[in-house]
Coordinates of C-alpha atoms in Angstrom, one line a residue:
M19 CA -50.3 25.6 96.9
A20 CA -48.7 28.0 99.2
N21 CA -49.4 30.1 102.3
E22 CA -46.4 32.1 103.3
A23 CA -48.1 33.5 106.4
H24 CA -48.0 30.1 108.1
P25 CA -44.8 29.8 110.1
C26 CA -44.1 26.3 108.9
P27 CA -46.5 25.4 106.1
C28 CA -44.9 22.0 105.3
D29 CA -48.1 20.5 104.0
I30 CA -48.5 23.3 101.5
G31 CA -45.2 25.0 100.6
H32 CA -42.4 27.1 102.0
R33 CA -40.3 29.8 100.4
I34 CA -36.7 29.1 101.4
E35 CA -34.1 31.8 102.0
Y36 CA -31.5 31.2 99.3
G37 CA -29.3 33.6 97.4
G38 CA -28.1 31.4 94.6
L39 CA -24.7 30.4 93.0
G40 CA -25.6 31.6 89.5
H41 CA -26.3 34.9 87.8
E42 CA -29.0 36.4 85.6
V43 CA -28.5 36.6 81.9
Q44 CA -30.5 37.8 78.9
V45 CA -31.6 35.2 76.3
E46 CA -33.1 37.0 73.4
H47 CA -36.4 38.4 74.8
I48 CA -36.2 36.4 78.0
K49 CA -34.5 36.8 81.3
A50 CA -32.9 33.7 82.9
Y51 CA -30.9 32.5 85.9
L52 CA -27.8 30.6 84.8
T53 CA -25.5 28.4 86.8
K54 CA -22.4 26.9 85.2
S55 CA -21.4 23.4 86.2
P56 CA -18.0 23.2 88.0
V57 CA -17.2 20.5 85.5
D58 CA -17.7 21.4 81.8
A59 CA -19.1 18.1 80.5
G60 CA -21.2 19.5 77.6
K61 CA -24.4 18.7 79.6
A62 CA -27.2 21.2 80.4
V63 CA -30.6 21.1 82.0
V64 CA -33.5 23.6 81.6
V65 CA -35.3 24.0 84.9
I66 CA -38.9 25.3 84.5
Q67 CA -40.6 27.3 87.2
D68 CA -43.8 26.7 89.0
I69 CA -46.5 29.4 89.2
F70 CA -44.4 31.5 91.6
G71 CA -42.0 32.4 88.8
W72 CA -38.4 32.1 87.7
Q73 CA -37.0 34.1 90.6
L74 CA -38.4 31.8 93.4
P75 CA -35.4 30.9 95.6
N76 CA -36.6 27.3 95.9
T77 CA -36.4 26.8 92.1
R78 CA -32.9 28.4 91.9
Y79 CA -31.8 26.1 94.8
M80 CA -32.9 23.1 92.7
A81 CA -31.1 24.4 89.7
D82 CA -27.9 24.9 91.7
M83 CA -28.2 21.4 93.1
I84 CA -28.5 20.0 89.6
A85 CA -25.5 22.2 88.5
G86 CA -23.4 20.7 91.3
N87 CA -23.9 17.3 89.7
G88 CA -22.3 18.2 86.4
Y89 CA -24.9 20.2 84.4
T90 CA -25.1 23.8 83.3
T91 CA -28.6 24.8 84.4
I92 CA -30.8 27.6 83.3
V93 CA -34.1 28.8 84.7
P94 CA -35.7 31.0 82.1
D95 CA -38.6 33.4 82.7
F96 CA -41.3 31.5 80.8
F97 CA -43.9 34.1 81.9
V98 CA -41.8 36.5 79.8
G99 CA -42.1 39.5 82.2
Q100 CA -45.7 38.8 83.3
E101 CA -46.1 38.7 87.1
P102 CA -45.9 35.3 88.8
W103 CA -48.7 34.2 91.1
H104 CA -48.4 35.6 94.6
P105 CA -49.2 33.3 97.6
S106 CA -51.6 35.9 99.0
G107 CA -53.5 36.1 95.7
D108 CA -57.2 35.5 95.4
W109 CA -57.5 31.9 94.2
S110 CA -60.9 32.7 92.6
T111 CA -59.0 34.7 90.0
F112 CA -56.4 32.0 89.4
P113 CA -58.1 30.4 86.3
E114 CA -58.1 33.8 84.6
W115 CA -54.5 34.5 85.5
L116 CA -53.5 31.0 84.2
K117 CA -55.1 31.6 80.8
T118 CA -52.4 34.1 79.9
R119 CA -49.6 31.7 81.0
N120 CA -50.1 28.5 79.0
A121 CA -47.5 25.9 79.9
R122 CA -48.0 24.2 76.5
K123 CA -47.3 27.4 74.6
I124 CA -43.6 28.1 75.4
D125 CA -42.0 26.7 72.2
K126 CA -40.7 30.1 71.0
E127 CA -39.0 30.7 74.4
F128 CA -37.7 27.2 74.6
D129 CA -36.2 27.4 71.1
A130 CA -34.3 30.5 72.2
V131 CA -33.1 28.8 75.3
L132 CA -31.9 25.7 73.4
K133 CA -30.0 28.0 70.9
Y134 CA -28.4 29.8 73.8
L135 CA -27.3 26.6 75.6
K136 CA -25.8 25.2 72.4
Q137 CA -24.0 28.4 71.2
Q138 CA -23.1 30.1 74.5
C139 CA -22.6 27.1 76.8
Q140 CA -21.5 24.4 74.3
A141 CA -24.2 22.1 75.5
K142 CA -24.5 18.8 73.5
R143 CA -26.8 16.8 75.8
I144 CA -29.8 18.7 77.1
G145 CA -32.5 17.6 79.6
V146 CA -35.4 19.4 81.2
V147 CA -36.9 19.5 84.7
G148 CA -40.0 21.3 85.8
F149 CA -42.2 21.8 88.9
C150 CA -46.0 22.1 89.0
W151 CA -46.7 24.5 86.0
G152 CA -43.2 23.6 84.9
G153 CA -44.0 19.9 85.1
I154 CA -46.8 20.3 82.6
A155 CA -44.4 22.2 80.4
V156 CA -41.9 19.3 80.6
H157 CA -44.5 16.8 79.6
H158 CA -45.4 19.0 76.6
L159 CA -41.7 19.5 75.6
M160 CA -41.0 15.7 75.8
L161 CA -43.8 15.2 73.2
K162 CA -42.3 17.7 70.8
Y163 CA -38.5 17.8 71.1
P164 CA -36.7 14.5 70.2
E165 CA -33.3 16.1 71.0
L166 CA -34.1 16.4 74.7
R167 CA -32.2 13.5 76.2
A168 CA -34.4 13.2 79.4
G169 CA -37.2 14.9 81.1
V170 CA -38.4 15.0 84.8
S171 CA -42.0 16.3 85.3
V172 CA -42.6 17.0 89.0
Y173 CA -46.3 17.2 90.0
G174 CA -47.4 18.4 86.7
I175 CA -50.1 16.6 84.7
I176 CA -51.8 17.5 81.4
K177 CA -55.5 17.0 81.6
D178 CA -58.3 16.8 79.0
A179 CA -56.1 15.8 76.1
E180 CA -55.6 12.7 74.1
D181 CA -52.3 13.5 72.4
V182 CA -50.1 13.4 75.4
Y183 CA -48.7 9.9 75.5
G184 CA -46.2 9.8 72.6
L185 CA -43.1 10.8 74.5
K186 CA -40.0 11.3 72.4
N187 CA -37.4 10.4 75.0
P188 CA -37.2 8.9 78.6
T189 CA -39.4 10.8 81.1
L190 CA -39.7 10.5 84.8
F191 CA -43.0 11.6 86.5
I192 CA -43.0 12.4 90.2
F193 CA -46.3 12.8 92.1
A194 CA -47.5 13.1 95.7
E195 CA -50.0 10.8 97.2
N196 CA -51.9 13.6 99.0
D197 CA -51.8 16.2 96.2
A198 CA -54.9 18.4 96.4
V199 CA -54.1 19.6 92.9
I200 CA -53.5 16.3 91.1
P201 CA -55.9 13.5 92.3
L202 CA -54.5 9.9 92.2
E203 CA -57.2 9.1 89.5
Q204 CA -55.4 11.3 87.1
V205 CA -52.0 9.6 87.9
S206 CA -53.7 6.3 87.3
L207 CA -55.1 7.4 84.0
L208 CA -51.6 8.7 82.9
T209 CA -50.1 5.3 84.0
Q210 CA -52.6 3.3 82.0
K211 CA -52.4 5.5 78.8
L212 CA -48.6 5.5 78.8
K213 CA -48.6 1.7 79.2
E214 CA -50.8 1.5 76.1
H215 CA -49.2 4.2 73.9
C216 CA -45.7 5.1 75.0
K217 CA -42.7 3.6 73.0
V218 CA -39.8 5.0 75.1
E219 CA -38.7 4.5 78.7
Y220 CA -40.7 6.2 81.4
Q221 CA -41.3 5.9 85.1
I222 CA -44.1 7.2 87.3
K223 CA -43.4 7.5 91.1
T224 CA -45.9 8.5 93.7
F225 CA -44.6 9.4 97.1
S226 CA -46.7 8.3 100.0
G227 CA -48.0 10.8 102.5
Q228 CA -46.6 13.8 100.5
T229 CA -48.4 16.9 99.3
H230 CA -48.1 19.1 96.2
G231 CA -44.7 20.9 96.1
F232 CA -42.9 18.5 98.4
V233 CA -39.8 18.1 96.2
H234 CA -38.9 21.8 96.1
R235 CA -41.3 23.7 98.4
K236 CA -40.9 21.8 101.6
R237 CA -38.1 22.8 104.0
E238 CA -36.2 19.7 105.0
D239 CA -35.8 20.9 108.6
C240 CA -39.5 21.6 108.9
S241 CA -40.9 18.1 109.2
P242 CA -38.3 15.4 109.8
E243 CA -40.6 12.6 108.7
D244 CA -40.8 14.2 105.2
K245 CA -37.0 14.5 104.7
P246 CA -36.5 10.9 103.4
Y247 CA -39.1 11.4 100.7
I248 CA -37.7 14.8 99.7
D249 CA -34.2 13.3 99.5
E250 CA -35.3 10.3 97.6
A251 CA -37.3 12.3 95.0
R252 CA -34.3 14.6 94.5
R253 CA -32.0 11.6 94.2
N254 CA -34.4 10.0 91.7
L255 CA -34.4 13.2 89.6
L256 CA -30.6 13.3 89.4
E257 CA -30.3 9.6 88.7
W258 CA -32.8 9.9 85.8
L259 CA -30.8 12.8 84.3
N260 CA -27.4 11.1 84.9
K261 CA -28.2 7.8 83.1
K262 CA -29.5 9.4 79.9

């Protein structure tokens, strides 16, 4: 998923240098990064981290990009103080690490964030966007929270479960053709099952030639042939939020 030692690891991931336009806040027992929209339109988006945590500059960059399009955005620490995964970590220990960070067991934290957005930010229309681990979380939340107006799950897929197709509101799924983490067979199964069971609007887009993390972990100036796909995926993400 990432190898920061490589000078230009476009096929895997890249930590961008980015300071952020927002600031950190405390939401009950959770820390979060908050960016207010320049236009207060009563709209908010919860942006959910990947395995590298809520402080990853890439994720904050995406939150600020969404905020610039008319949304108050918040990136909560859904690991609740536990250490994020480090790019130099021993991948053989990853399954154990992941057991204590279940993307489908964040309801308590999400409830706190929803309350904060409604009471402190006067949000009336709320959407959710997540990357990798956060994409799984988005899929889970779109099954449980009818009040979420729209969801965008970016390279996150729930495996080995039968109860994951009854989406409550419109959801966009973004995948990469050459994703070593999510084989195309899993995307095909999701497509088939949603067609059979889903009652709301959804879309599944798979970007040719792209790898896991391309939407937020690839630097646009690193590999020029990837830039149109990165731009298109980000545009699709914003369009999905904007029409709901």
